[in-house]
Structures are given as C-alpha cells and as structure tokens.
Short mmCIF file of C-alpha atoms in Angstrom, two decimals:
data_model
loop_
_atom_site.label_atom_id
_atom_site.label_comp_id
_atom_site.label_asym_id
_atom_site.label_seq_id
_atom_site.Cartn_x
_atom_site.Cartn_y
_atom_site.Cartn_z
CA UNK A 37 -119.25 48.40 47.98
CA UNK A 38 -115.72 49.48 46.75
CA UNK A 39 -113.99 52.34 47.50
CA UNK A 40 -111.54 53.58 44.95
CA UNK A 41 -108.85 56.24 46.35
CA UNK A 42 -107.80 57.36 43.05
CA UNK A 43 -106.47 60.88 43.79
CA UNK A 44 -103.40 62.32 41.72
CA UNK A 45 -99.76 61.35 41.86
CA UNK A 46 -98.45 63.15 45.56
CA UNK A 47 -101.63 64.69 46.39
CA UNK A 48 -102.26 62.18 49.88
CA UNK A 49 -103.82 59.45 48.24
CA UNK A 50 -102.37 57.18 50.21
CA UNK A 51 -103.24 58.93 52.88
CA UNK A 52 -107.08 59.03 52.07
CA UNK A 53 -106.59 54.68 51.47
CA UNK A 54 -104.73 54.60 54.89
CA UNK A 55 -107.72 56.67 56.38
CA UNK A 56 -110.67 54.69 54.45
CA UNK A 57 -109.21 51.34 55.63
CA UNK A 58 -108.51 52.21 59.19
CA UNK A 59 -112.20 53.53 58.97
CA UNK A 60 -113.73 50.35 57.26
CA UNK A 61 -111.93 47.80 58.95
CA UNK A 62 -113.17 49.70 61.92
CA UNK A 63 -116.68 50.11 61.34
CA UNK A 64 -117.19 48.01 58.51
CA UNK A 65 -115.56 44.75 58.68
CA UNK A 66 -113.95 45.83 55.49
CA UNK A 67 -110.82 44.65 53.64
CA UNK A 68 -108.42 46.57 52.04
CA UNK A 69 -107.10 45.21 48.38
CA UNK A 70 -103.98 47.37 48.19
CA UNK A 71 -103.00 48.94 44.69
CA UNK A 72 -105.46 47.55 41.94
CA UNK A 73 -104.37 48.17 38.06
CA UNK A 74 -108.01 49.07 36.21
CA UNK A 75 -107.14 46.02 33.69
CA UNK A 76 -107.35 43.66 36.85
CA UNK A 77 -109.98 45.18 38.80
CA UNK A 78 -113.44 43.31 39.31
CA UNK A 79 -116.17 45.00 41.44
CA UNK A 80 -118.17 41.74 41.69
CA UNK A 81 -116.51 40.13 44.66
CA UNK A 82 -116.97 43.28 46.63
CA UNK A 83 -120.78 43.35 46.51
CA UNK A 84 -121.95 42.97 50.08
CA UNK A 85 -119.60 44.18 51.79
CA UNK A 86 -116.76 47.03 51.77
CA UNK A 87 -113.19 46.82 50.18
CA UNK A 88 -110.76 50.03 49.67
CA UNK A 89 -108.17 49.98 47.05
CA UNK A 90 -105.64 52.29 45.73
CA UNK A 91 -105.10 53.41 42.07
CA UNK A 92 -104.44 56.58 39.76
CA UNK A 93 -105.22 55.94 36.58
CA UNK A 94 -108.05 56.08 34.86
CA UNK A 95 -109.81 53.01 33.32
CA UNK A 96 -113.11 51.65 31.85
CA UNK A 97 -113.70 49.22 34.28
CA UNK A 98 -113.04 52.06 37.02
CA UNK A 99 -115.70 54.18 35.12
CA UNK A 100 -118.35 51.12 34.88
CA UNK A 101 -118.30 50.10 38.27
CA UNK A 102 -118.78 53.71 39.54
CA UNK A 103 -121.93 54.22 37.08
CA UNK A 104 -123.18 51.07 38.18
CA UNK A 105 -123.27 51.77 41.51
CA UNK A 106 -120.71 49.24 42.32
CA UNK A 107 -117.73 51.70 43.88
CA UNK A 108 -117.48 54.80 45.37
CA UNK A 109 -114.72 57.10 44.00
CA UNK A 110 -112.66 59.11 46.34
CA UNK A 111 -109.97 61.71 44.72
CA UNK A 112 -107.60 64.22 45.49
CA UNK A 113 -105.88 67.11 43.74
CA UNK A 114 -102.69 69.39 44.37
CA UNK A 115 -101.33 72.57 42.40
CA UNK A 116 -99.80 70.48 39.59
CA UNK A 117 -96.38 72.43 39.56
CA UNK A 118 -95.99 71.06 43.67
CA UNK A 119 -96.84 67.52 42.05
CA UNK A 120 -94.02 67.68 39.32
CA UNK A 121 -91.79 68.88 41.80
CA UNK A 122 -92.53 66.02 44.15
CA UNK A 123 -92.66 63.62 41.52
CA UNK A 124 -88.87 64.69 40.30
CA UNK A 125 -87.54 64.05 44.16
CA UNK A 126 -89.87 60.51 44.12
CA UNK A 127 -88.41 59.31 40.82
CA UNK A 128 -84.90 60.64 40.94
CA UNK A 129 -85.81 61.92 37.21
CA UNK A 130 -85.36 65.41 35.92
CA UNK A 131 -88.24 67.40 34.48
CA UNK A 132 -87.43 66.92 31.05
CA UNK A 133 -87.24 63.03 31.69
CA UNK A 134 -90.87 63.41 33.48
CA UNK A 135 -92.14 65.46 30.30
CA UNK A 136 -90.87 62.63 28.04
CA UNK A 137 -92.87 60.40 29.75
CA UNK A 138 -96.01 61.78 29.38
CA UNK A 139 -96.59 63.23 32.82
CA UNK A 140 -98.55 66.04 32.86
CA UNK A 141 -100.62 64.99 30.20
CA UNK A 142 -101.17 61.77 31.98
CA UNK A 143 -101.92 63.93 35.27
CA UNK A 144 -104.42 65.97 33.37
CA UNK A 145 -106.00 63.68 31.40
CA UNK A 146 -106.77 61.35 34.90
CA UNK A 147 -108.23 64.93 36.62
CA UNK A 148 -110.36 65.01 33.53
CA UNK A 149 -111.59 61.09 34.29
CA UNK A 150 -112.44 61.25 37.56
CA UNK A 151 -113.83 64.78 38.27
CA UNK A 152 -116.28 63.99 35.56
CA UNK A 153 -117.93 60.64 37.76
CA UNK A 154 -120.73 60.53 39.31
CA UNK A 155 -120.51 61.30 42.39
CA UNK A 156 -117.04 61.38 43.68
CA UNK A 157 -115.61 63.02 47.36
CA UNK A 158 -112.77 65.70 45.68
CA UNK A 159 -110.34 66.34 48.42
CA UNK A 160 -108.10 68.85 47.76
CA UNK A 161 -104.42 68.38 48.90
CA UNK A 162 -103.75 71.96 50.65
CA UNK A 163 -107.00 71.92 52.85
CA UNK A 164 -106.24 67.90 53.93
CA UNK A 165 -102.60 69.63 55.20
CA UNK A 166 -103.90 72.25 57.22
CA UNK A 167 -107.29 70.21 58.91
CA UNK A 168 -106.81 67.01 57.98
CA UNK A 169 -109.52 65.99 61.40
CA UNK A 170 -112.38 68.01 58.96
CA UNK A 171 -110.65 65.94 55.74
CA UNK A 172 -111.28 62.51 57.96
CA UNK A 173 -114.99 63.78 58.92
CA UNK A 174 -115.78 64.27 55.02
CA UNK A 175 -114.26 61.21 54.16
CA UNK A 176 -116.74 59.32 56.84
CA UNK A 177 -119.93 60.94 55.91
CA UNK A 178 -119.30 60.19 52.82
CA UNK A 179 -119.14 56.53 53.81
CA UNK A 180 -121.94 56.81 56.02
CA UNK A 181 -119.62 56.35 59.09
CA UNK A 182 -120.64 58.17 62.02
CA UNK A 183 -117.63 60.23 63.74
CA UNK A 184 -117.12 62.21 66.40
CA UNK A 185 -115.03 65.22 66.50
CA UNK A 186 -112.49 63.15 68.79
CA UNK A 187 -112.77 60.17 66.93
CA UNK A 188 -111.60 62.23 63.66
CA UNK A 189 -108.77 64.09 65.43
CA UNK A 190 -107.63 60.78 66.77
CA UNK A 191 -107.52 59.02 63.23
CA UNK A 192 -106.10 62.03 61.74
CA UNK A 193 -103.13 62.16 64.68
CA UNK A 194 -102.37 58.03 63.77
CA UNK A 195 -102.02 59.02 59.88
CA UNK A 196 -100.27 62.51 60.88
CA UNK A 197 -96.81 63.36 58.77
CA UNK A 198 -94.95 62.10 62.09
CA UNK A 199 -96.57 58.86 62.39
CA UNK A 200 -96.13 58.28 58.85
CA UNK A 201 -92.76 58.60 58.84
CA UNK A 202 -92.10 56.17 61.38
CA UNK A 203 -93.87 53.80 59.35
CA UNK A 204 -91.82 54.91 56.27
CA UNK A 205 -88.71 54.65 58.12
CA UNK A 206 -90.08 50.45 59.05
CA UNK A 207 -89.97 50.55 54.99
CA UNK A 208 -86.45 51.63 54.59
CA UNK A 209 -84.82 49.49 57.28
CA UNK A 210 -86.36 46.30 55.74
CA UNK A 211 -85.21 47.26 52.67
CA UNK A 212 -81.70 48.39 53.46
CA UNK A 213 -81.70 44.67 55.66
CA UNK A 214 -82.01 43.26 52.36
CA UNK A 215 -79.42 45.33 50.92
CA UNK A 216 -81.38 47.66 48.61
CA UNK A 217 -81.07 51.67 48.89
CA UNK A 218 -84.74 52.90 49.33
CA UNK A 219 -83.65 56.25 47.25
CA UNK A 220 -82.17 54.06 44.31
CA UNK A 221 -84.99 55.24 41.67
CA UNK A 222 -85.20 51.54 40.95
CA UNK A 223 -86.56 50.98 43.76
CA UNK A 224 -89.37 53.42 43.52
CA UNK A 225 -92.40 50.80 43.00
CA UNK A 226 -90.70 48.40 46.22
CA UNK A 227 -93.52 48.97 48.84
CA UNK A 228 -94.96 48.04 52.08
CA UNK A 229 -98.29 45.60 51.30
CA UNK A 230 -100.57 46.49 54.06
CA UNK A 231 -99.93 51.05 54.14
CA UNK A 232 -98.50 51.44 50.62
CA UNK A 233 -95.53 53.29 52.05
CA UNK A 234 -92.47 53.52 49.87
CA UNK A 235 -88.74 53.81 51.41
CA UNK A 236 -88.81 57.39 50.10
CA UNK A 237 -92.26 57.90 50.47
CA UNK A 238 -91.70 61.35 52.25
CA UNK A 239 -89.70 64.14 52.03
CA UNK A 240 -89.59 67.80 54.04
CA UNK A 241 -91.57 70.10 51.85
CA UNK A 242 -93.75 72.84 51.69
CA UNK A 243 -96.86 73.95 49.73
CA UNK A 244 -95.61 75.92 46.86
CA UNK A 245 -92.20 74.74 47.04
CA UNK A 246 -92.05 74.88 42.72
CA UNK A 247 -91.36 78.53 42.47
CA UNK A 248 -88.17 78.10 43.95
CA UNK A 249 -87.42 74.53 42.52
CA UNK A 250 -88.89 75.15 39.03
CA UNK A 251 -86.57 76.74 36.22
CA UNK A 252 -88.31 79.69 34.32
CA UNK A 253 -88.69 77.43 31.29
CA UNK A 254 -90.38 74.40 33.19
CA UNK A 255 -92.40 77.18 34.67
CA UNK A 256 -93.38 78.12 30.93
CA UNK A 257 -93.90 74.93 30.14
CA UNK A 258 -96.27 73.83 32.85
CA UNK A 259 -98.18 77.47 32.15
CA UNK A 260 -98.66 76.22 28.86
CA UNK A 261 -100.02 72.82 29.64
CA UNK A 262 -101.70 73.69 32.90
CA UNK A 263 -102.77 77.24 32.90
CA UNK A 264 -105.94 77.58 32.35
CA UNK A 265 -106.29 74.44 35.18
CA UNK A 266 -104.64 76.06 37.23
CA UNK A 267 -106.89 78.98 37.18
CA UNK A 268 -109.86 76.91 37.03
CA UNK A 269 -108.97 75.05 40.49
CA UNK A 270 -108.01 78.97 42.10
CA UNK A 271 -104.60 78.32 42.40
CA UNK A 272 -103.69 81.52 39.97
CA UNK A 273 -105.57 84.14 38.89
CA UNK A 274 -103.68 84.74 35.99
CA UNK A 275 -100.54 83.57 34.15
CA UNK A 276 -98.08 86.63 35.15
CA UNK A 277 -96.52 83.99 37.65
CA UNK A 278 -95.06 82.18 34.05
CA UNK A 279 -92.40 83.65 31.86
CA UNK A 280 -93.62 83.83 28.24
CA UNK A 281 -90.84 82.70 26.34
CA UNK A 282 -90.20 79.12 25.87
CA UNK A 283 -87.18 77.73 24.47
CA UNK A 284 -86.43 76.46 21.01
CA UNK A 285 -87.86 72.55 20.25
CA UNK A 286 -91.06 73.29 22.76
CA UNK A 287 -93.82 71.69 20.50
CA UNK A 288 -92.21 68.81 19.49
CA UNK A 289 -91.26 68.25 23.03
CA UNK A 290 -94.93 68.70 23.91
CA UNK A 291 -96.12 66.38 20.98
CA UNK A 292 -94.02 63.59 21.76
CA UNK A 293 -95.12 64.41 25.34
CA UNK A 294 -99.06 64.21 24.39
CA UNK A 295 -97.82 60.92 22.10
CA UNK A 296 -96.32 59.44 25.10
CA UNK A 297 -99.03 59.87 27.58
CA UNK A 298 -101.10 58.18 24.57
CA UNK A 299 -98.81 54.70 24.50
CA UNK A 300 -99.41 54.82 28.46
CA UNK A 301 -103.06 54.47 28.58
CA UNK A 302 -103.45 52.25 25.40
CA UNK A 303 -100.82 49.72 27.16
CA UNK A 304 -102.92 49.77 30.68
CA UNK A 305 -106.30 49.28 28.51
CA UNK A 306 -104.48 46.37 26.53
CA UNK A 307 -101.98 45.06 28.89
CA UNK A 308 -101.95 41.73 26.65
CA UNK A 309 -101.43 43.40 23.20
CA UNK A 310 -99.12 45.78 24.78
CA UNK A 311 -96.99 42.74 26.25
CA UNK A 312 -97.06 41.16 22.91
CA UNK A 313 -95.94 44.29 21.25
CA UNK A 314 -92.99 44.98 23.75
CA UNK A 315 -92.10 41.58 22.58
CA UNK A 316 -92.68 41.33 18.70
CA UNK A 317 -90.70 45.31 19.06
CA UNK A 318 -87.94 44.63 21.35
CA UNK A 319 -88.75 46.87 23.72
CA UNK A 320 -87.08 45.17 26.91
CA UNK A 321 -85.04 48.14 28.21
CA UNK A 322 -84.64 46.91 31.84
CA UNK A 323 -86.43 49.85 34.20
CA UNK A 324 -87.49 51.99 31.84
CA UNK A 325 -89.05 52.83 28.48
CA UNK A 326 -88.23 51.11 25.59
CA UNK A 327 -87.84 53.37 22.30
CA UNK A 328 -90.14 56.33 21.17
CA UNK A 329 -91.11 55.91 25.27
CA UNK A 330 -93.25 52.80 24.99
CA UNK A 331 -93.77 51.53 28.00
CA UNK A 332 -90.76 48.92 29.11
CA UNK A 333 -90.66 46.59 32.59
CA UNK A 334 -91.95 49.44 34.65
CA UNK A 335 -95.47 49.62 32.72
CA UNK A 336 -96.77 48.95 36.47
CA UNK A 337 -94.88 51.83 37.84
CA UNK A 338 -97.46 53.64 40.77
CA UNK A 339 -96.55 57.37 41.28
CA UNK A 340 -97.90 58.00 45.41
#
C-alpha cells in the first residue's frame, strides 16, 4: 500500500520519506513517488505493492485512502515556535509575512487532520534527534519490516545530519552551476527529485532555538494561537514562558491570518476553480500572493 509521510513543516519529514524509501526499496521492491499534492493523488495504482510519497497538507483524498485501507499515514510534530523559527530562515520571510500567510493556522489545522486518522505512526521531532536508530525501528515495525538493532543504526547513520548535508551541498552546487543562489527565497520550492533536499535545506540549529530568536510579541502571539497545544503535546506546562500583552492591531492580524489559511486549503481542494479565479481576479503577482493573500504562482509552494 501507500505510505504517506505527511509530518509538519521542519519537523524531519523528509527525513522519515528518505528513511521509508531506503526501507521499501530495500525490503519491498517499493517505489518512491516524491512530493504528491492531495488534488493529484490516486491510491489505486499503488494497490499491490508499496509506494512512499511526501506531502503536508491535509486533503480528502489523503483522508479516504487512509479509511479505506489504501495508505498508511506516517507524521511528525515539533514545538511549533522551533517550526516558525525554521520556517522564517527556510523562506527568507519575517514572522509577520509568515502570519499573513496563514501559517500557524495552516500548521494547526494539518496537526488537527492527521492526528485524528486512523491509525497513524506520530513521530515526534525532539525524540527522532536524540535516537533517531529507535525512530528507524518504529518506523519498520510499523511497516512490518523486520530490523535489527545494526541494521537501524546503520540506516539512521546514512540519513544522519552529516550525511544529509553532503547531499544538500550536491543540491546547491547544481544549482549555483546553473547560476541560481540556493538561499534566493525564490528558489525555495527548486529541489532534488529522488531525496527532496532543497539548496538550503539545513541550517545549524538547536531545539528551542525560538526563545532567543522570537520577539516578546511573536512570543505572545504564538501563546495565543498555540498555547493550549503546546501544553497538550508537554512542551509547556503553562503560559508564564509568553508575555501577556500584545500589541495594538492583534485580532485583525489574526483574522486575516485565520482568513488566509482559509483561501489556502479551498485553492488545494479546488485547484481548477482556484486557477480560474486567479485568472478572472488578476491575481498573477509573480512568487507570491496575489491581493487579500490569495494564493499567486507559488500555490504549490512545499514547506520541508
């Protein structure tokens, strides 16, 4: 069957489809699709036999194939205020530009998807960093792959940080060969086809790297929005790490926010009407939204 790594934006998704299709092409005779949009995705040519493929958001054809017994869903989560962060040094965007888009709401609204299917493997981010040999054994009973404790140390070393940014440094050279600047946020969605490496795939960080990065209003902000997750996943106990002002404009920042996030996942439901609509509206903004943050020519945009 398929196997969906659908985990959040920067929380080693591509780490768990690197890992799956190593193990699956290894065991399995299985073929890995690459990034799938839900809108494109058919289960039917995978029945019989195993496929991996790579998305993040969330999708009714996602959701079918998983209740039908069709795919396997395999997800990961990270303290959301590391995953802004990250997602800030990814895009080259500020936080404000990230909250205009949509992006935590999109984030939480995906968690909400696919923690609630039947019968997905939750990986969180934090405990893949520090064993990821016991995040590669999960991943292959899961599958129904038989591993050894070798076997899984020796898949986990091939995927390790270093070896992945070898492979992300292959990335950059053919792209700076071609004359394009891996950082240059344009660039963001240029990728390798078979690992799904970007040029800027990787950067030196460490787990809780946001209360250093974060203002005290983004920190607000994300308390607001992500609180009571937060708590709920045992990153916090509390909200005392959050100051509790917020600055003038919040709520219609957040409702446009909320609005935005809304425009996302209507376009990726309808990609037709949404194209026709971009078209009829004028919304042809080259690499970015178009007005009121309707999605321009980066609709396809993956966040890794």
């Amino acid at each position: 069957m398929d196997v969906i790594c659908c985990g959040m934006y920067r929380a080693c998704s591509t780490w768990q489809y690197e890992v799956i299709g190593h193990l699956i092409e290894w065991r399995r005779k299985g073929v890995r699709l690459g990034y799938v949009e839900g809108s494109a995705y058919d289960p039917a040519p995978g029945r019989g036999r195993f496929r991996v493929l790579k998305c993040h958001d969330q999708h009714p054809n996602f959701a079918e194939a998983v209740a039908e017994g069709d795919a396997l869903a395999v997800y990961s989560y990270r303290d959301l205020r590391d995953v802004v962060d990250s997602m800030r040094h990814k895009m080259g965007q500020s936080f404000d530009a990230l909250m205009r888009e949509g992006l935590v709401h999109r984030i939480l609204s995906n968690d909400r998807f696919w923690m609630s299917r039947p019968g997905v493997l939750v990986q969180r981010y934090e405990d893949l960093v520090a064993d990821p040999a016991a995040g590669v054994l999960e991943i292959a009973r899961f599958l129904g792959i038989a591993l050894t404790i070798d076997e899984a140390e020796e898949i986990a070393e091939a995927h390790s940080p270093e070896a992945t940014r070898r492979r992300v440094e292959v990335v950059r050279r053919e792209a700076e060969a071609l004359g394009i600047d891996p950082d240059d946020p344009s660039q963001t969605v240029r990728h390798d086809a078979k690992t799904l490496f970007h040029g800027n795939h990787l950067r030196l960080s460490r787990v809780g790297d946001w209360r250093e990065a974060l203002a005290a209003e983004e920190k607000a902000v994300l308390a607001m929005l992500a609180g009571s997750w937060l708590i709920a996943r045992g990153y916090e106990a509390d909200l005392s790490w959050a100051p509790q002002e917020l600055g003038a404009g919040i709520a219609g920042r957040i409702a446009r926010s909320r609005w935005h996030c809304w425009v996302y996942f209507t376009a990726r439901r309808y990609p037709k009407a949404a194209a026709i609509a971009r078209r009829w509206l004028g919304w042809r903004r080259p690499g970015g939204a178009g007005p009121s943050g309707a999605p321009g020519r980066r609709d396809r945009v993956r966040h890794d």
